mmCIF file of N, CA and C in Angstrom:
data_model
loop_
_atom_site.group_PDB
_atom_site.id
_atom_site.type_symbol
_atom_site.label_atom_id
_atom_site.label_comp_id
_atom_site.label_asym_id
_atom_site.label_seq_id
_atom_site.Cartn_x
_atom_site.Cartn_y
_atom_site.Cartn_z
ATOM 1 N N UNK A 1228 -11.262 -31.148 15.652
ATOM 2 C CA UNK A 1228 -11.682 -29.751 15.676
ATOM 3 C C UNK A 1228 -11.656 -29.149 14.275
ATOM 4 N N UNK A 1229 -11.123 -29.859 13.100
ATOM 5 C CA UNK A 1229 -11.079 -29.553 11.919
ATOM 6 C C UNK A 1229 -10.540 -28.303 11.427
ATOM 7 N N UNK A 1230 -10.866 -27.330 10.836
ATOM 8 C CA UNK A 1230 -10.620 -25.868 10.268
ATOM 9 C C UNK A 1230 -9.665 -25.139 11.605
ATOM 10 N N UNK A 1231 -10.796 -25.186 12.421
ATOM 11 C CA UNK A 1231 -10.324 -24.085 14.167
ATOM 12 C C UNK A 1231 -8.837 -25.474 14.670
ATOM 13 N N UNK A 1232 -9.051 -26.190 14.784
ATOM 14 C CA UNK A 1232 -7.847 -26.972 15.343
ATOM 15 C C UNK A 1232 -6.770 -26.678 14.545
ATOM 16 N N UNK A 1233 -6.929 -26.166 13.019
ATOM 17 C CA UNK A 1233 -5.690 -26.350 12.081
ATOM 18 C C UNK A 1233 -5.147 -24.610 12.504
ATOM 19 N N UNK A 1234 -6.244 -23.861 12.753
ATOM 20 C CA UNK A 1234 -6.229 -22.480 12.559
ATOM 21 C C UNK A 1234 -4.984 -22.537 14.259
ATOM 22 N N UNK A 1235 -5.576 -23.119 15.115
ATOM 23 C CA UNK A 1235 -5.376 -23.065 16.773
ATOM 24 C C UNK A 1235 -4.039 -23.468 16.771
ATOM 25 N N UNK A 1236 -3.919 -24.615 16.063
ATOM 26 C CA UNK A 1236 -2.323 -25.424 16.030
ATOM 27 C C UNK A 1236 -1.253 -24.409 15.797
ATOM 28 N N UNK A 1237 -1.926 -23.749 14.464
ATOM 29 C CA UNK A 1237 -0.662 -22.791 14.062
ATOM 30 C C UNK A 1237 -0.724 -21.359 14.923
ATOM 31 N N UNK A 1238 -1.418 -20.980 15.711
ATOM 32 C CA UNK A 1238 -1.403 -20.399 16.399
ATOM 33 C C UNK A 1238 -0.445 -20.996 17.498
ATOM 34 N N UNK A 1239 -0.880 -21.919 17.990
ATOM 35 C CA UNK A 1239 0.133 -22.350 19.099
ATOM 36 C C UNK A 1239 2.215 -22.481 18.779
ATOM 37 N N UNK A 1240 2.255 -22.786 17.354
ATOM 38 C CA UNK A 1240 3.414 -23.078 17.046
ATOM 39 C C UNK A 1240 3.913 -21.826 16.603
ATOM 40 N N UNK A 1241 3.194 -21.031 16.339
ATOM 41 C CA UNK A 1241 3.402 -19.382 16.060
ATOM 42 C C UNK A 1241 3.911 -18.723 17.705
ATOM 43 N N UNK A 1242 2.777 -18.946 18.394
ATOM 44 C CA UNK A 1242 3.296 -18.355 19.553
ATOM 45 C C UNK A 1242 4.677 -18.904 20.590
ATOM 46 N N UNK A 1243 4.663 -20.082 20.355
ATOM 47 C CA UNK A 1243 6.074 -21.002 21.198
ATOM 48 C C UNK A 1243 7.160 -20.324 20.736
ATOM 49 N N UNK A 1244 7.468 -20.410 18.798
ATOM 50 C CA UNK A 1244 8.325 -19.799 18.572
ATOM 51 C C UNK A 1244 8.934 -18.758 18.588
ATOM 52 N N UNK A 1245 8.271 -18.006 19.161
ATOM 53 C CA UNK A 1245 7.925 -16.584 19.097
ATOM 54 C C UNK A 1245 8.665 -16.341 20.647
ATOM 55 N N UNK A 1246 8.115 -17.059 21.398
ATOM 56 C CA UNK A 1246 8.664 -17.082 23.040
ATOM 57 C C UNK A 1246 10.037 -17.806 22.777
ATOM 58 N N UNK A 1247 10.479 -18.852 22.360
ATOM 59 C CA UNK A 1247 11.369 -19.318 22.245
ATOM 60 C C UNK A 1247 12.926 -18.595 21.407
ATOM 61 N N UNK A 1248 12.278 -17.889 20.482
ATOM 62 C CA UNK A 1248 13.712 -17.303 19.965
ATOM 63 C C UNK A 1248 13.950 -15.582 20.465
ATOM 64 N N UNK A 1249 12.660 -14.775 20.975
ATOM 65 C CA UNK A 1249 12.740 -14.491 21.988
ATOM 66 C C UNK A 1249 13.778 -13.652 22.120
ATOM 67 N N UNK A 1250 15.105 -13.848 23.102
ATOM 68 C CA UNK A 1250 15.761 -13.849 23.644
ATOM 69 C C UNK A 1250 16.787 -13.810 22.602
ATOM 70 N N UNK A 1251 17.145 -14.850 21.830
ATOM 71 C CA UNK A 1251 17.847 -14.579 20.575
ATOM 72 C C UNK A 1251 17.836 -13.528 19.362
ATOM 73 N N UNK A 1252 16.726 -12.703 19.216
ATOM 74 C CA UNK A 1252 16.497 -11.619 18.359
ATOM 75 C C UNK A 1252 16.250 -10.409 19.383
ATOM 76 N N UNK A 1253 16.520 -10.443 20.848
ATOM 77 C CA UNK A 1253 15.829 -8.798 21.792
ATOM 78 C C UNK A 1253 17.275 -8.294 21.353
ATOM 79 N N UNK A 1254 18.197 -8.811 20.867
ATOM 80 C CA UNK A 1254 19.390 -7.736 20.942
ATOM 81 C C UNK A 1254 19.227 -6.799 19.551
ATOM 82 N N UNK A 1255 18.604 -7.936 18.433
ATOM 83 C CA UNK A 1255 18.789 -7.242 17.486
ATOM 84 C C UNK A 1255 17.257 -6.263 16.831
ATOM 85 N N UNK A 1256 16.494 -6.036 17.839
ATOM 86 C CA UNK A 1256 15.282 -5.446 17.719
ATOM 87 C C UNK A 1256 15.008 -4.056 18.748
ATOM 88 N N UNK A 1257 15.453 -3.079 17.867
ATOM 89 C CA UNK A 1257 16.271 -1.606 18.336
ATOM 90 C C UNK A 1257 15.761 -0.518 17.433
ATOM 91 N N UNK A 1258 15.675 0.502 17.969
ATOM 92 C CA UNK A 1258 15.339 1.534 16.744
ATOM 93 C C UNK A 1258 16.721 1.675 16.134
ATOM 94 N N UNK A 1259 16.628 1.705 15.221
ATOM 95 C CA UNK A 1259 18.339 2.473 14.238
ATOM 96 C C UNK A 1259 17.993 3.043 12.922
ATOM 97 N N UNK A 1260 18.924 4.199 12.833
ATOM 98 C CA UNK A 1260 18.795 5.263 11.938
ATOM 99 C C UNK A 1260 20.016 5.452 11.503
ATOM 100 N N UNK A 1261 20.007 5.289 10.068
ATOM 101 C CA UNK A 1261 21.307 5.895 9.106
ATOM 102 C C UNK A 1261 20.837 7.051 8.118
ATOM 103 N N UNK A 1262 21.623 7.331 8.039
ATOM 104 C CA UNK A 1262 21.423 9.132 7.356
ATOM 105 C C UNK A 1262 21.776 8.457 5.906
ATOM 106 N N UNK A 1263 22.522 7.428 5.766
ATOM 107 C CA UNK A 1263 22.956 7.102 4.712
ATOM 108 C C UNK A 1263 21.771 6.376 3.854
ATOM 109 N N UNK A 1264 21.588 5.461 4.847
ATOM 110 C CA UNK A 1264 20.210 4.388 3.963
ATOM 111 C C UNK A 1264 19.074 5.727 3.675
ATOM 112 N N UNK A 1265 18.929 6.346 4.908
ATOM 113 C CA UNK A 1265 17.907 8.091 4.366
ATOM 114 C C UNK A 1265 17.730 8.471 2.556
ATOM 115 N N UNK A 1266 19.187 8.811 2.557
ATOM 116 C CA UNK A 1266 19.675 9.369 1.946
ATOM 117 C C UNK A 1266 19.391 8.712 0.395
ATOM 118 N N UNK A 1267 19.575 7.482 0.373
ATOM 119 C CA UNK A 1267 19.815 6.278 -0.574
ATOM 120 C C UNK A 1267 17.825 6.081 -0.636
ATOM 121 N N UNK A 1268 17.275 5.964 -0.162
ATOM 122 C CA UNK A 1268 15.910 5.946 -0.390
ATOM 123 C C UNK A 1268 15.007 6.726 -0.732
ATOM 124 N N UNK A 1269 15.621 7.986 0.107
ATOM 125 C CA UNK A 1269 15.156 9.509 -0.860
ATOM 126 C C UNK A 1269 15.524 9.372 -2.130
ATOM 127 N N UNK A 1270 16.702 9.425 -2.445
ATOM 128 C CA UNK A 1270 17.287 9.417 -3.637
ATOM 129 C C UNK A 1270 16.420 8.403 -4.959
ATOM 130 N N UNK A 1271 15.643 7.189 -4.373
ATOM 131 C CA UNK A 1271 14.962 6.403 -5.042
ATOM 132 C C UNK A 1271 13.410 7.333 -5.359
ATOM 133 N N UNK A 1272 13.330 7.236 -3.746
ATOM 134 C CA UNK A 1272 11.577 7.633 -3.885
ATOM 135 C C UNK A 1272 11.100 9.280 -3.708
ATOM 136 N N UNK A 1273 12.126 9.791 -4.043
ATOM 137 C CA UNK A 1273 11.447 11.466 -4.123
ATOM 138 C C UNK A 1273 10.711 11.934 -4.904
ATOM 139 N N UNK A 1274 12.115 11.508 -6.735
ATOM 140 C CA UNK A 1274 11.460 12.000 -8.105
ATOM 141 C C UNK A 1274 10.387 10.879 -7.946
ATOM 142 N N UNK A 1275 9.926 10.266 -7.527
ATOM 143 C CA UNK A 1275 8.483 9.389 -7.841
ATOM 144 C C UNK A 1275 7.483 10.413 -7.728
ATOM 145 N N UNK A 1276 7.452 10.877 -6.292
ATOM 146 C CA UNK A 1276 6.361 12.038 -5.635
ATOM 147 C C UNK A 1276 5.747 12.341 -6.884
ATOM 148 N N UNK A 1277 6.555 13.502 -7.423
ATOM 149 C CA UNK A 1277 5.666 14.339 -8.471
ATOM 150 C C UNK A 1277 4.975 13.468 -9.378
ATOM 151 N N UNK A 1278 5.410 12.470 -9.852
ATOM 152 C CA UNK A 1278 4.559 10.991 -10.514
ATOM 153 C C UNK A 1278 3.575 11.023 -10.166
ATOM 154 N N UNK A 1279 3.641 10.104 -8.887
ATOM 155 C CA UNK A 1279 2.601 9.738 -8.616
ATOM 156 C C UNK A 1279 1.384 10.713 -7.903
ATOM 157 N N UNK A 1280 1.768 11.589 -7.776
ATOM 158 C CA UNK A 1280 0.444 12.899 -7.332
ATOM 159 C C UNK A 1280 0.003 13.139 -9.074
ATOM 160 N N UNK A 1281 0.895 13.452 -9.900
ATOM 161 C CA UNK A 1281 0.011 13.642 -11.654
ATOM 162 C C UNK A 1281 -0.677 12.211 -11.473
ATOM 163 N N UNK A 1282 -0.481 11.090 -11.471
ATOM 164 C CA UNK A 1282 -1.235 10.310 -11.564
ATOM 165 C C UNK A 1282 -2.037 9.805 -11.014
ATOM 166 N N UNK A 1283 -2.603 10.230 -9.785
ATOM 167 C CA UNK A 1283 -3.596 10.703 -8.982
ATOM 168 C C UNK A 1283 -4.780 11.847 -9.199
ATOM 169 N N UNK A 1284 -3.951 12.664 -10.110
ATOM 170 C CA UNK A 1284 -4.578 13.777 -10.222
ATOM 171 C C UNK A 1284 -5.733 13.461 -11.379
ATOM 172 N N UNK A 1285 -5.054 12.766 -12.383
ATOM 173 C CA UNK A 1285 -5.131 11.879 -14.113
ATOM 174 C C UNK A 1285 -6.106 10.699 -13.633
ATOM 175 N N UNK A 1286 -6.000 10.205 -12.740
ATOM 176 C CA UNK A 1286 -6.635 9.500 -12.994
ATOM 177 C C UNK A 1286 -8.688 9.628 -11.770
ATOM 178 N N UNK A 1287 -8.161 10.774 -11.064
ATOM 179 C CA UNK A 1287 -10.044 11.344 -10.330
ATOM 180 C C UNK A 1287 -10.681 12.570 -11.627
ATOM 181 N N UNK A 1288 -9.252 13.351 -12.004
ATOM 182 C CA UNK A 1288 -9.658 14.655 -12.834
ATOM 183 C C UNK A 1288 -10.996 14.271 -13.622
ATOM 184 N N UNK A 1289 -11.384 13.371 -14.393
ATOM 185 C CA UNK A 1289 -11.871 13.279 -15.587
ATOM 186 C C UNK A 1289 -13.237 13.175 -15.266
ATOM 187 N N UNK A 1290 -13.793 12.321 -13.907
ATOM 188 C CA UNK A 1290 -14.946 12.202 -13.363
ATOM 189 C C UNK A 1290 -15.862 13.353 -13.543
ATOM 190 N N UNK A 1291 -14.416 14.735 -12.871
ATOM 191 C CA UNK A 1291 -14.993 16.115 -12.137
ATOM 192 C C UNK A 1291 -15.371 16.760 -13.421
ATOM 193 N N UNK A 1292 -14.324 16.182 -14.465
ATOM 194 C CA UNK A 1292 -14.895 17.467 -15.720
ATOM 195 C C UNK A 1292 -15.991 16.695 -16.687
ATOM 196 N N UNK A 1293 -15.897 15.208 -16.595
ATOM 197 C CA UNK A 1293 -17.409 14.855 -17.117
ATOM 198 C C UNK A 1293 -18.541 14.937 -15.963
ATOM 199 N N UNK A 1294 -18.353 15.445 -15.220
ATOM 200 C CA UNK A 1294 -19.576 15.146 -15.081
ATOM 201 C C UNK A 1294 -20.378 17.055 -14.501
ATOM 202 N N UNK A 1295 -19.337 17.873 -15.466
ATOM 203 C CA UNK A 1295 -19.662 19.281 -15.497
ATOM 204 C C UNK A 1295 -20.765 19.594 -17.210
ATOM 205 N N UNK A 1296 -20.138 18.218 -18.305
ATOM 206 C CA UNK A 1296 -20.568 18.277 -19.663
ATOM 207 C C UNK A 1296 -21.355 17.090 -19.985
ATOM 208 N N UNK A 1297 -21.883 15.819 -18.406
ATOM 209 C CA UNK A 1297 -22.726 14.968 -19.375
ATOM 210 C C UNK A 1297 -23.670 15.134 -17.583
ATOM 211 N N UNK A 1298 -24.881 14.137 -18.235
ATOM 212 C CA UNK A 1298 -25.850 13.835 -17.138
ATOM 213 C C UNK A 1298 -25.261 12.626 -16.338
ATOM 214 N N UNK A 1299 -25.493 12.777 -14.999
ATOM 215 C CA UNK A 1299 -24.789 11.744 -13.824
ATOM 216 C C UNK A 1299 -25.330 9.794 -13.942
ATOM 217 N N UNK A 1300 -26.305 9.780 -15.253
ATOM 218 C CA UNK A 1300 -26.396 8.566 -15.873
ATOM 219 C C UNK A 1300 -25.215 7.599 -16.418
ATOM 220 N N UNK A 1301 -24.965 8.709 -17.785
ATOM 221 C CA UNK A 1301 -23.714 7.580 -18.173
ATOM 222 C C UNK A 1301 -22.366 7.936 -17.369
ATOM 223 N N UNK A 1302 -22.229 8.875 -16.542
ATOM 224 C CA UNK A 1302 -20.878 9.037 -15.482
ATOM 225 C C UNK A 1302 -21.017 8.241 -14.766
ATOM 226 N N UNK A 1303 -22.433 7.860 -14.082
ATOM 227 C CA UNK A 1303 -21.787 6.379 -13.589
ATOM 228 C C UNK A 1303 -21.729 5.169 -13.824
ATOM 229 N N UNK A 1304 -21.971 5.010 -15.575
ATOM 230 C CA UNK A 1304 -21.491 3.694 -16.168
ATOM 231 C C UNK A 1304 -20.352 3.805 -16.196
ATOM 232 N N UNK A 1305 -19.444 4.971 -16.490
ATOM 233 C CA UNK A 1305 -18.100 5.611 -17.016
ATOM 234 C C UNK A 1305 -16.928 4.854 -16.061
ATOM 235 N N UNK A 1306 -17.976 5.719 -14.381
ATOM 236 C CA UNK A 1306 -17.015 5.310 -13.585
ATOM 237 C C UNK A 1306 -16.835 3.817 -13.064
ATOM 238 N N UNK A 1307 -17.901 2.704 -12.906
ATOM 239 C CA UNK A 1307 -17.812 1.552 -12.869
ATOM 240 C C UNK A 1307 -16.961 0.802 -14.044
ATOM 241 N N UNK A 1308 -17.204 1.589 -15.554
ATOM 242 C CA UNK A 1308 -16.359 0.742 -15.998
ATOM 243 C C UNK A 1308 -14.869 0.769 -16.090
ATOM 244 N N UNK A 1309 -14.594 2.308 -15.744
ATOM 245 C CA UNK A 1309 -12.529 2.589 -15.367
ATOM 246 C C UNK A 1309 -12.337 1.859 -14.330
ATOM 247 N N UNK A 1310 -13.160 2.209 -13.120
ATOM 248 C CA UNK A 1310 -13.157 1.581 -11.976
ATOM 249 C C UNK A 1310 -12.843 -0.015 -11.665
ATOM 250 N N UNK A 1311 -13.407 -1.016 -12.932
ATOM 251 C CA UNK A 1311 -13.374 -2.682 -12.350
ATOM 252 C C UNK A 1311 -11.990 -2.833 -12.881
ATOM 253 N N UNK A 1312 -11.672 -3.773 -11.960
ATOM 254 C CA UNK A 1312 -10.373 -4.782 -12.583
ATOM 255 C C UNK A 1312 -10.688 -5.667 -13.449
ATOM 256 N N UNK A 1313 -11.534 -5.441 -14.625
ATOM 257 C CA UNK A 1313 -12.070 -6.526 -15.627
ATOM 258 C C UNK A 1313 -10.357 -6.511 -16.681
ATOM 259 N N UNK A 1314 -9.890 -5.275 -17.042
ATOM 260 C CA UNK A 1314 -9.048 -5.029 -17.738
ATOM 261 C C UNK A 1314 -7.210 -5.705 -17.545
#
């Protein structure tokens, strides 16, 4: 069956295991909430926020104000070329 038999196999050994341990992980698959880990992750990812919204902002802003001072020709060489992952 080639490609689909390799794809099917691991499907099948995906799903056995899956039935098989099962029973061994339903105890430990629960909602749980600590105020502490909360607390400890805010503490990481809050001061990011304001980051990453300026750099959101920094990086659409420039489109809106070139393309108030040039013709929509070279804005969209501009934007294809910020735009590729060539860099």
């Amino acid at each position: 069956m080639s490609v689909l038999g390799v794809a099917l196999a691991d499907l099948l050994v995906a799903v056995g295991l899956a039935l098989t341990l099962a029973p061994r992980y339903a105890a430990l698959i629960r909602p749980v909430f600590s105020m502490r880990r909360l607390r400890a992750c805010l503490a990481f990812g809050l001061p990011r926020v304001p980051h990453s919204f300026a750099h959101q902002v920094i990086a659409t802003v420039d489109r809106f104000t070139l393309s108030r001072f040039a013709p929509l020709s070279p804005l969209g060489v501009y934007n294809i070329g910020v735009s590729s992952d060539w860099a």
